Coordinates of C-alpha atoms and ligand atoms in Angstrom, one line a residue:
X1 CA 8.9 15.8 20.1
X2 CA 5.7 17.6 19.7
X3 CA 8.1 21.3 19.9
X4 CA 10.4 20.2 17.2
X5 CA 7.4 19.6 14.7
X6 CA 6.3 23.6 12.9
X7 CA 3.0 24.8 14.3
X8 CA 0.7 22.5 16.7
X9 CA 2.0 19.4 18.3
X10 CA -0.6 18.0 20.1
X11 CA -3.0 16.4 17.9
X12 CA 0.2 14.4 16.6
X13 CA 0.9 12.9 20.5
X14 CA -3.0 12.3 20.2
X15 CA -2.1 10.1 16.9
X16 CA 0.4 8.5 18.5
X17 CA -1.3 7.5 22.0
X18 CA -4.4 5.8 19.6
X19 CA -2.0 4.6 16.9
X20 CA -1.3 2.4 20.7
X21 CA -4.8 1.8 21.6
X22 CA -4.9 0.4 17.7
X23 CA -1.8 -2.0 18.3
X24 CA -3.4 -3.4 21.2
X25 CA -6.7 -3.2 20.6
X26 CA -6.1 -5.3 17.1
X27 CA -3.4 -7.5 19.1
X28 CA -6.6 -8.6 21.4
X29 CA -9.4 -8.6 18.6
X30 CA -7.1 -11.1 16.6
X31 CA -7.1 -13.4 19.2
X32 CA -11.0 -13.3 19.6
X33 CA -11.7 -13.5 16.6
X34 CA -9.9 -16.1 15.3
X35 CA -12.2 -18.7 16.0
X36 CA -15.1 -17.0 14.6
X37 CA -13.9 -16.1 11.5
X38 CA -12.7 -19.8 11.1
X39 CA -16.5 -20.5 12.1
X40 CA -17.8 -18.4 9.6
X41 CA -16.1 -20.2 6.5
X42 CA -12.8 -17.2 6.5
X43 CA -9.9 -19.6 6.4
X44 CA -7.4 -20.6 4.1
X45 CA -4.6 -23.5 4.0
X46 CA -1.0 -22.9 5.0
X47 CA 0.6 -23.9 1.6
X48 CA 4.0 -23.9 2.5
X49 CA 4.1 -26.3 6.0
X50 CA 4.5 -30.1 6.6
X51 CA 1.1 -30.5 8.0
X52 CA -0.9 -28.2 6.0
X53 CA -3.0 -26.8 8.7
X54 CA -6.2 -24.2 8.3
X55 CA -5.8 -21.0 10.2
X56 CA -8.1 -18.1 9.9
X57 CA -8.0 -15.5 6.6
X58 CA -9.8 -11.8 6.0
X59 CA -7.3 -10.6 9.6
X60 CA -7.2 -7.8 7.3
X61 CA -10.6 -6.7 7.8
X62 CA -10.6 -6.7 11.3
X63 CA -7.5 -4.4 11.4
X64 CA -9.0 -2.0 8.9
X65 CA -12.0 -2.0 11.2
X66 CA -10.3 -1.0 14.5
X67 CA -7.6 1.4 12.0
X68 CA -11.0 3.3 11.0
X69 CA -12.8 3.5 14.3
X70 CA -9.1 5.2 15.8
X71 CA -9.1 7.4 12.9
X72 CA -12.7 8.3 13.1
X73 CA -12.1 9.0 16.9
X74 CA -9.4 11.1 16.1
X75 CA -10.9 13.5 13.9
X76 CA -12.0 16.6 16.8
X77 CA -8.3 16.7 17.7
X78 CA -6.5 18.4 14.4
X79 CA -9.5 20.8 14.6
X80 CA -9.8 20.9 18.1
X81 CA -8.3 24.9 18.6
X82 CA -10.7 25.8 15.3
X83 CA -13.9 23.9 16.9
X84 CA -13.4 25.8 19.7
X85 CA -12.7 29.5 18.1
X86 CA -15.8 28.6 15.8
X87 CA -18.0 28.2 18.9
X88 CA -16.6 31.0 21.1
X89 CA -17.8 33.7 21.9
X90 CA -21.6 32.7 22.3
X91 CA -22.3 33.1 25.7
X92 CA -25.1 32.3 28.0
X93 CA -27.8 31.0 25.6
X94 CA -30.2 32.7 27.4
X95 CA -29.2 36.4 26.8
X96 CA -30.2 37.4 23.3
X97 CA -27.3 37.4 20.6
X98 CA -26.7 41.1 19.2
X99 CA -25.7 41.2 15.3
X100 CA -22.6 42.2 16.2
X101 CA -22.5 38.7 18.0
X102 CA -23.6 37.0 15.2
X103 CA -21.7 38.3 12.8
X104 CA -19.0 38.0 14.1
X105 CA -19.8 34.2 14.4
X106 CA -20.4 33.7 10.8
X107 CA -16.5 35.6 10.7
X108 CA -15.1 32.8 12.7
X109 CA -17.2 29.3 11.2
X110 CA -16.4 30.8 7.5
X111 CA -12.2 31.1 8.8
X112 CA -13.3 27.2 9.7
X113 CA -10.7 24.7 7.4
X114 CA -14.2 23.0 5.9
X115 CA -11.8 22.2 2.7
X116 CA -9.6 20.3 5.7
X117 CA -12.4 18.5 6.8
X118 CA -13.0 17.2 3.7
X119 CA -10.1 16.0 3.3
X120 CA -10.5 13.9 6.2
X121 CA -14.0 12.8 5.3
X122 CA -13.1 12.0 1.8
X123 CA -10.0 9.7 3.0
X124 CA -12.4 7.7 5.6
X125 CA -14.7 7.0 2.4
X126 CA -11.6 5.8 0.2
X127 CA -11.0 3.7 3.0
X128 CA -14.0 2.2 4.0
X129 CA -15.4 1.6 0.7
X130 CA -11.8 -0.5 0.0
X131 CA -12.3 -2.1 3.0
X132 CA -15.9 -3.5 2.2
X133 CA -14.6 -4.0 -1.3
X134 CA -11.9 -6.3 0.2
X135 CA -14.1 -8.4 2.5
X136 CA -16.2 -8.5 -0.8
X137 CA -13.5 -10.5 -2.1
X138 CA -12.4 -12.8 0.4
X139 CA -16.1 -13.7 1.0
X140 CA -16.8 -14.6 -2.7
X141 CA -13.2 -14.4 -4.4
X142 CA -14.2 -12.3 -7.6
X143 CA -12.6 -12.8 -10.6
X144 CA -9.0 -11.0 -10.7
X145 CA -10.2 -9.6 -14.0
X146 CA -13.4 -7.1 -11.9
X147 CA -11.4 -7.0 -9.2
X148 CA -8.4 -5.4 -10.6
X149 CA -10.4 -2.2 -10.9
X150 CA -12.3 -1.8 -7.2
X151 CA -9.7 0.8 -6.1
X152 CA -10.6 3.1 -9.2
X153 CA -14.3 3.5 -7.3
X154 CA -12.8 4.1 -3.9
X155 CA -10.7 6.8 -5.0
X156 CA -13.4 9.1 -6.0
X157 CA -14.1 11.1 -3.2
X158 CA -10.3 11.6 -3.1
X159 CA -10.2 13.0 -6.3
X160 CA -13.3 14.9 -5.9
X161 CA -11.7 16.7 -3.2
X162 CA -8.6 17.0 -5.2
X163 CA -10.5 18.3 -7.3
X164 CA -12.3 21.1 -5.3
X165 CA -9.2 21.7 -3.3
X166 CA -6.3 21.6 -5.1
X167 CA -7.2 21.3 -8.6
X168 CA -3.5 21.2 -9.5
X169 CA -3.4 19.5 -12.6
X170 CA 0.4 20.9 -14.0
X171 CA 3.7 18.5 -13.4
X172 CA 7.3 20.2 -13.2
X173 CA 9.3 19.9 -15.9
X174 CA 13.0 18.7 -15.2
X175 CA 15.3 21.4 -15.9
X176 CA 17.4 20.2 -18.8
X177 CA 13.9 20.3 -20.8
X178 CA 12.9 23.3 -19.4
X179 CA 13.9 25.1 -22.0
X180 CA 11.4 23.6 -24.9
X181 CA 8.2 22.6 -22.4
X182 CA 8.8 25.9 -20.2
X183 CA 8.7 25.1 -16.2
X184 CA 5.3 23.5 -15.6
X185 CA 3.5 21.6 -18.5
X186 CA -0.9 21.1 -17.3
X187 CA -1.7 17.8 -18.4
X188 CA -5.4 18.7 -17.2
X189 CA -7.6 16.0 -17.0
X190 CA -5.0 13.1 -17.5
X191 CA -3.3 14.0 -14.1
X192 CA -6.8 12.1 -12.6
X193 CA -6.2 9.3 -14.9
X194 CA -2.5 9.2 -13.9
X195 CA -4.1 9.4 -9.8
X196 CA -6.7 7.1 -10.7
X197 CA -4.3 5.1 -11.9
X198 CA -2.2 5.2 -9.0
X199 CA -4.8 4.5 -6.6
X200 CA -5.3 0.8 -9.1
X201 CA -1.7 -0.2 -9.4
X202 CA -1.2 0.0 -4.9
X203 CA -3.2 -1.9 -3.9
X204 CA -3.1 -4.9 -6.6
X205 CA 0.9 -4.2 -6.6
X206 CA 0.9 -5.5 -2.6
X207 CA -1.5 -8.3 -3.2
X208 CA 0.5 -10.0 -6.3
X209 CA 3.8 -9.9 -3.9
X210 CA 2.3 -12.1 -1.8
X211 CA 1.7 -15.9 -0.9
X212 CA 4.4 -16.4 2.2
X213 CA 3.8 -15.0 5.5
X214 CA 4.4 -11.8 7.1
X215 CA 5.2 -10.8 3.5
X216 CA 2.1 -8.4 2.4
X217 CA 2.3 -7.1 6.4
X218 CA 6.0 -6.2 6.7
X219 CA 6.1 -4.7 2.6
X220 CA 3.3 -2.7 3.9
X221 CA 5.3 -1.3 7.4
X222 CA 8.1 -0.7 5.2
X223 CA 7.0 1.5 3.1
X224 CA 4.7 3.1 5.9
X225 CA 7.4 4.0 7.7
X226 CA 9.5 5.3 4.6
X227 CA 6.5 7.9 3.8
X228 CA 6.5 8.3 7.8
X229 CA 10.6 9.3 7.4
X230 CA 9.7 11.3 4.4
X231 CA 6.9 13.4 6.2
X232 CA 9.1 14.0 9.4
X233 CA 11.8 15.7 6.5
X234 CA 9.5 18.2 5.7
X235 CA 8.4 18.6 9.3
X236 CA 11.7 18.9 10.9
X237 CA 12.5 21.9 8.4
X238 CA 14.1 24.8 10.8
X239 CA 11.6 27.4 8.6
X240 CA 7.8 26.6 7.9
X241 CA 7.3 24.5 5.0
X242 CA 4.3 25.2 2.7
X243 CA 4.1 21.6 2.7
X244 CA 3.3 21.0 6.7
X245 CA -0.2 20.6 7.4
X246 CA -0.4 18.2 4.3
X247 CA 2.8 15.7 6.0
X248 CA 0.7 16.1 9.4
X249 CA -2.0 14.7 7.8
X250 CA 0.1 12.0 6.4
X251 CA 1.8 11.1 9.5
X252 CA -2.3 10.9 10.9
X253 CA -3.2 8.1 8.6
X254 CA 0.1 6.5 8.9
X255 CA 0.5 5.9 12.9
X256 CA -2.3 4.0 13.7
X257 CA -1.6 1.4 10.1
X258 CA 1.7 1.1 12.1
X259 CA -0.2 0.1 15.1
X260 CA -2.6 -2.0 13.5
X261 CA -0.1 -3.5 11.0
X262 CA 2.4 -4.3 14.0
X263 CA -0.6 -6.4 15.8
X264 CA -1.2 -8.0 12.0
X265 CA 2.8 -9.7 11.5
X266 CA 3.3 -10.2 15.3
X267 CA 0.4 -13.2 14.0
X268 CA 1.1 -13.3 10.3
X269 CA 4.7 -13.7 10.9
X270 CA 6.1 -17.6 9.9
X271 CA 4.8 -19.5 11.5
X272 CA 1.8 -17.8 10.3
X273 CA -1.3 -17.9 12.7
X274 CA -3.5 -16.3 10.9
X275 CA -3.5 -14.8 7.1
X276 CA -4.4 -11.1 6.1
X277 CA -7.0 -11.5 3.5
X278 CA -7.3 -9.5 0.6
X279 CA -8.8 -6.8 2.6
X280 CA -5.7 -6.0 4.0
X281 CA -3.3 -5.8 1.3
X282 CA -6.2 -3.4 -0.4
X283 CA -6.6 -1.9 2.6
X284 CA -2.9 -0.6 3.0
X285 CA -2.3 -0.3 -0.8
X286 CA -5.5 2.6 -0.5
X287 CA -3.7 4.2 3.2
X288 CA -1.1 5.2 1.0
X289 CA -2.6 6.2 -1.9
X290 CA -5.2 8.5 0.7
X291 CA -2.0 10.0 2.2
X292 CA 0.3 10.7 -1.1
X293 CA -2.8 12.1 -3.2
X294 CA -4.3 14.5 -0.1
X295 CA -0.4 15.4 0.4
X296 CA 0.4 15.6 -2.9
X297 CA 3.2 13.4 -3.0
X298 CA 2.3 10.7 -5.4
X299 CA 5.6 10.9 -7.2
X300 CA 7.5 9.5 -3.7
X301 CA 5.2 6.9 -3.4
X302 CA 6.1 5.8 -6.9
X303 CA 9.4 5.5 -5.9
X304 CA 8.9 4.0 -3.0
X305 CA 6.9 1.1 -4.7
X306 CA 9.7 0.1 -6.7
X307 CA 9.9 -3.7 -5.7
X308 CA 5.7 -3.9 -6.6
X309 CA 6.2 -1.7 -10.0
X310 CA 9.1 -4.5 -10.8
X311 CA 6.9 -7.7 -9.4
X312 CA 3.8 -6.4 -11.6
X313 CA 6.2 -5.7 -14.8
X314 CA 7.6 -9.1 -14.2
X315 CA 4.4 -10.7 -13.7
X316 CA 2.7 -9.3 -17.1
X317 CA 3.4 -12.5 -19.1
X318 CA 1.7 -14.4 -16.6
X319 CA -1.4 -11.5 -16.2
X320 CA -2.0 -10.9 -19.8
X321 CA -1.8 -14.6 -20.8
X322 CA 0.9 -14.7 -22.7
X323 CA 2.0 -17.7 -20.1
X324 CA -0.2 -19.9 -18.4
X325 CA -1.1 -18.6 -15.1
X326 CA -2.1 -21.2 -12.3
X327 CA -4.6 -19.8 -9.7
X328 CA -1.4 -20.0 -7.3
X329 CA 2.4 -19.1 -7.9
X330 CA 3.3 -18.8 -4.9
X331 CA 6.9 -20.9 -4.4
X332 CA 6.6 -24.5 -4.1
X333 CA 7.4 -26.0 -0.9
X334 CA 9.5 -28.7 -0.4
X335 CA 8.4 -31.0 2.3
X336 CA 11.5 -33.0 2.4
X337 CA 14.1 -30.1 2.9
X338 CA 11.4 -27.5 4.4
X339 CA 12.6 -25.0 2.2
X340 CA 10.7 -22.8 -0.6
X341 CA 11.7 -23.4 -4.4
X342 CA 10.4 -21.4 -7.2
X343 CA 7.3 -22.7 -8.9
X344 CA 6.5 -24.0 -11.9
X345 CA 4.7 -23.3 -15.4
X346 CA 4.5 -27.3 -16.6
X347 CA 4.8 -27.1 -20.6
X348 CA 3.3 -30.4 -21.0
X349 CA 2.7 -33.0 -23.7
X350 CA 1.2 -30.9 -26.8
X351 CA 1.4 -27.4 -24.7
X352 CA 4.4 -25.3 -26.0
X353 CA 5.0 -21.6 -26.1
X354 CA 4.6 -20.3 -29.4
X355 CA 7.7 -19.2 -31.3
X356 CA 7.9 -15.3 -30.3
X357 CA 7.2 -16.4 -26.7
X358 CA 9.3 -19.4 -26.7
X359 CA 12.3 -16.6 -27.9
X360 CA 11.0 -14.1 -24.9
X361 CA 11.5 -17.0 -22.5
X362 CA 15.2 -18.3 -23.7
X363 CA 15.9 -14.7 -23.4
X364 CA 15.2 -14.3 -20.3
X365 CA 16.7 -17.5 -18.9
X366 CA 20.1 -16.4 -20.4
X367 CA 19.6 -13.1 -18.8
X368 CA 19.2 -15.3 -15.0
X369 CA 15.5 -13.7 -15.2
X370 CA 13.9 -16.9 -15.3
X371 CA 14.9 -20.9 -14.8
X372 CA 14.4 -22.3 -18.0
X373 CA 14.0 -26.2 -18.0
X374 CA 14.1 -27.7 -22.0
X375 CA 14.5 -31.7 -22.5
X376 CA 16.7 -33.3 -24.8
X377 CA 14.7 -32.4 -28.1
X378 CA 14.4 -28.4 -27.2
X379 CA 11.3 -28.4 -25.8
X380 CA 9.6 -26.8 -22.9
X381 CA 9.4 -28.4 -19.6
X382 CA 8.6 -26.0 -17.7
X383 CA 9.3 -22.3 -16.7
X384 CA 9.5 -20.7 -12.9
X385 CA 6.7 -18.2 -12.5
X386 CA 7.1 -14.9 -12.8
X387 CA 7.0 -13.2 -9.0
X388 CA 9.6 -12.0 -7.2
X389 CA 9.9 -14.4 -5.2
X390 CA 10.3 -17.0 -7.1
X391 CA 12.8 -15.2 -9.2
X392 CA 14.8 -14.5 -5.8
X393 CA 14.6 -18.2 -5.1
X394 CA 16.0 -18.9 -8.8
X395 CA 19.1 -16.4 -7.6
X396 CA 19.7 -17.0 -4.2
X397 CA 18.4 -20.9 -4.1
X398 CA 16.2 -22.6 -1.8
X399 CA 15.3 -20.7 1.1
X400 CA 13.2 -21.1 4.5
X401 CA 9.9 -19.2 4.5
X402 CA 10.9 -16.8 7.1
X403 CA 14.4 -16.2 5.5
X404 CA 12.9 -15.1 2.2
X405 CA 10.2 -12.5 4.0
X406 CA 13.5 -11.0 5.9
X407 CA 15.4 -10.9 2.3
X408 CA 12.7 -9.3 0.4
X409 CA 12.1 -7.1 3.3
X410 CA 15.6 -6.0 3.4
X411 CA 15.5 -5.7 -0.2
X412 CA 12.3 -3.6 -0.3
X413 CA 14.1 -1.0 2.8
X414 CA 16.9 -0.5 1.2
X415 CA 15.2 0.1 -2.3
X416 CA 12.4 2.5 -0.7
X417 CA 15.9 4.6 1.5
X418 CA 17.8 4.7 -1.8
X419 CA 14.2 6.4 -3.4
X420 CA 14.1 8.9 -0.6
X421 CA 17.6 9.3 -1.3
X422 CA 16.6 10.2 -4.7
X423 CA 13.6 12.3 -4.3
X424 CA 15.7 14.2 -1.8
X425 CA 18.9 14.8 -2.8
X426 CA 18.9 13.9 -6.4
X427 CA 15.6 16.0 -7.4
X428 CA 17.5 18.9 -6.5
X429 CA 19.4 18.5 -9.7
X430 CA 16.9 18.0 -12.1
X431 CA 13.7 19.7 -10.2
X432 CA 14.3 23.6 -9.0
X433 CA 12.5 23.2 -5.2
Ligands
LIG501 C1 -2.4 -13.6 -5.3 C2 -1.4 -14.0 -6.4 C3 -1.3 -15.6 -6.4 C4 -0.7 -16.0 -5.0 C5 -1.6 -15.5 -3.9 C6 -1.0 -15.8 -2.6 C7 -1.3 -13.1 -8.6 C8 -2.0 -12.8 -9.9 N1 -2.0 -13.7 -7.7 O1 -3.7 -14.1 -5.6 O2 -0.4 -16.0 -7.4 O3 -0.6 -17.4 -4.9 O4 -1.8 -14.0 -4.0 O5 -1.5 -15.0 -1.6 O6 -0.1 -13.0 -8.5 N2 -1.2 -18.4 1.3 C9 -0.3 -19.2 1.9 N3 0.7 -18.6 2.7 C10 0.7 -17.3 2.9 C11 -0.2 -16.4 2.3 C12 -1.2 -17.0 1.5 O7 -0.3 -20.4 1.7 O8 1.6 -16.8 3.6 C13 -2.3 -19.0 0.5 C14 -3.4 -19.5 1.4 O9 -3.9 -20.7 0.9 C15 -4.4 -18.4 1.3 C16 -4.3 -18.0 -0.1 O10 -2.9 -18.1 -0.4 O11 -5.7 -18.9 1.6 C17 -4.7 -16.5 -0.3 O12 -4.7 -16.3 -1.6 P1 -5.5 -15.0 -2.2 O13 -5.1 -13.8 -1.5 O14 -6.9 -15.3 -2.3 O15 -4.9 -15.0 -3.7 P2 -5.0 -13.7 -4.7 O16 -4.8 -12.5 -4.0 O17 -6.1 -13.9 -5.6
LIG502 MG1 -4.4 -11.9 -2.0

């Protein structure tokens, strides 16, 4: 495997023997801690069961724990050969160092990738600031409206390094308008908003399509494993790719979330024995956003977020206030059947939408966007709330728990294979490589 990759394949077996030791070691630390998170106060109730049992939340922050102790471990290995050509050379300490020696010395430290390194320091911050940001939140639950904007701080040092880095701040313009914008356009400093905005919209985009289990865990290994696919493209190239060391790095920060996120939905899959937290979904919204900024692919991560992009568009009625929005909107379960059924906006008594809404939402019920429910006189009874998967239960019916994960699953693979479908074969047309 390691021959087939351009350049140095050893650091990458080193990735995938901890990615591993981060599967089991999160598998075992699950099971310990279980207990004494429950202890601690860090559970939440199973909404959609018979007996609604308590079972332990905030898994997600003791994933993202063992995920940044593996990746922290990891980091002499991509520098490994450079370490050791930066220290060469040096001798018995003993015998005094001629200037030739030590010049020669500063030759090698300066040909050191220090601007790599950064990289990889910069990404750990992202990381670990979301991550105590997260457990922030499930500790207190802030307010969606401060919370919304946590990622924007943990980006920084990503951008920062961007910044010193890359500094690449022009887009390519498609070719058929080319010919009045010419071939790249800089936006300047609104290509940090548009990362900064980015690194916002990934993280909450995982946690709003949420609320049934394995759900946020198996979105997130999906579309792990489509920027994994997409990275091994540009690996496998027979000629070196400009692009290589930046889809290394990727595929570093994306093998051991497999391995912790495997050990998370092994227990977070229905029946759910334990529940993610917040932590997580910010946790692997940010792993992506580290990898697609420092690789420069931020476009492919678009695409492959197409489900979340759709989920939060859908859900801006209910997150701007046009509609009511209940602390919950998770489907509704039905205890008799044991099957999920969209839930409900009530438009009770003296509360009706007002006219240009009340249009909107007959709209969209025509449209089979929304289950519209009026009584006799025209009025509101109530609307289904506007996720995803509520919408899928308004299409495809009432479904088990564990039926609708698989289906929006499915749904979010094939999306994310048709985007690198796109991005790869399409782009061609539009974007000269
Ligand atoms: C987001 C959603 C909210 C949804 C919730 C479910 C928005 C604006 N917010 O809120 O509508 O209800 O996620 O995660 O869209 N739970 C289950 N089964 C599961 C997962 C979660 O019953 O499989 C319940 C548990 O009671 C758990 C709680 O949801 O304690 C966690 O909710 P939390 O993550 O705090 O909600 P938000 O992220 O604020
Ligand atoms: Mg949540």
């Amino acid at each position: 495997l390691a021959n087939t990759f351009q350049g140095d394949g050893e650091p990458l077996i080193a990735s995938l023997a901890l990615s591993g030791i981060a599967f089991a070691a999160s598998f075992a630390m699950i099971r310990w801690l279980g207990p004494t998170l429950m202890k601690a106060g860090l559970k939440g109730t199973d909404m959609s069961k018979v007996n609604k049992r308590e079972i332990p939340e905030c898994m997600g922050g003791v994933v993202a724990v063992v995920y940044l102790l593996v990746i922290i471990v990891f980091i002499p290995f991509p520098f490994y050969k450079d370490i050791v050509a930066a220290t060469s050379g040096g001798g018995n300490r003993d015998v005094v160092v001629t200037v030739v020696e030590q010049v020669e010395r500063g030759r090698l430290l300066h040909k050191f990738p220090h601007g790599k390194l950064a990289s990889y320091l910069s990404a750990i911050i992202s990381l670990q600031s979301i991550t105590l940001l997260g457990i922030g939140d499930d500790l207190f639950d802030i307010r969606w409206r401060h919370k919304f904007f946590i990622p924007a701080f943990a980006s920084i040092p990503l951008l920062v390094v961007y910044f010193v880095d890359f500094g690449v701040t022009s887009i390519v313009v498609p070719i058929p308008l080319q010919p009045y914008l010419g071939e790249l356009v800089n936006v300047g400093a609104l290509y940090y908003v548009y990362m900064a905005g980015v690194a916002i919209f990934s993280p909450n985009s995982i946690n709003i399509l949420a609320g049934i289990n394995g759900i946020e865990v198996s979105q997130s290994i999906v579309i792990a494993v489509l920027l994994a696919i997409n990275d091994c493209l540009y690996l496998l190239t027979p000629y070196p790719h400009p692009a290589t060391d930046s889809h290394l790095f990727s595929l570093y920060f994306l093998l051991p979330f497999l391995g912790v996120s495997g050990a998370l939905l092994w227990h977070n899959w229905y029946p759910a024995r334990v529940f993610v937290g917040d932590t997580y979904c910010y946790f692997a919204g940010m792993v992506f956003v580290v990898v697609s900024i420092l690789g420069h692919f931020s476009k492919t991560l678009i695409l492959l977020l197409i489900p979340q992009i759709f989920n939060f568009c859908y859900s801006v009625p209910q997150l701007f206030g046009l509609v009511p929005c209940p602390r919950h909107r998770l489907p509704r379960f039905n205890a008799r059947t044991g099957l999920l059924e969209p839930s409900v906006t009530p438009w009770t008594g003296e509360r009706q939408p007002k006219a240009p809404i009340a249009w909107g939402l007959k709209v969209l019920g025509t449209l089979r966007l929304l289950r519209v429910t009026l009584d006799e006189e025209g009025r509101f009874v109530e609307t289904t709330n506007f996720t995803i998967l509520n919408l899928w239960l308004v299409w495809r019916g009432p479904l088990r728990e564990d039926r609708l994960a698989l289906e929006i699953t499915a749904m979010q693979t094939v999306v994310g294979l048709f985007g690198l479908f796109v991005r790869h074969g399409l782009a061609q047309l539009i974007f000269k490589e």
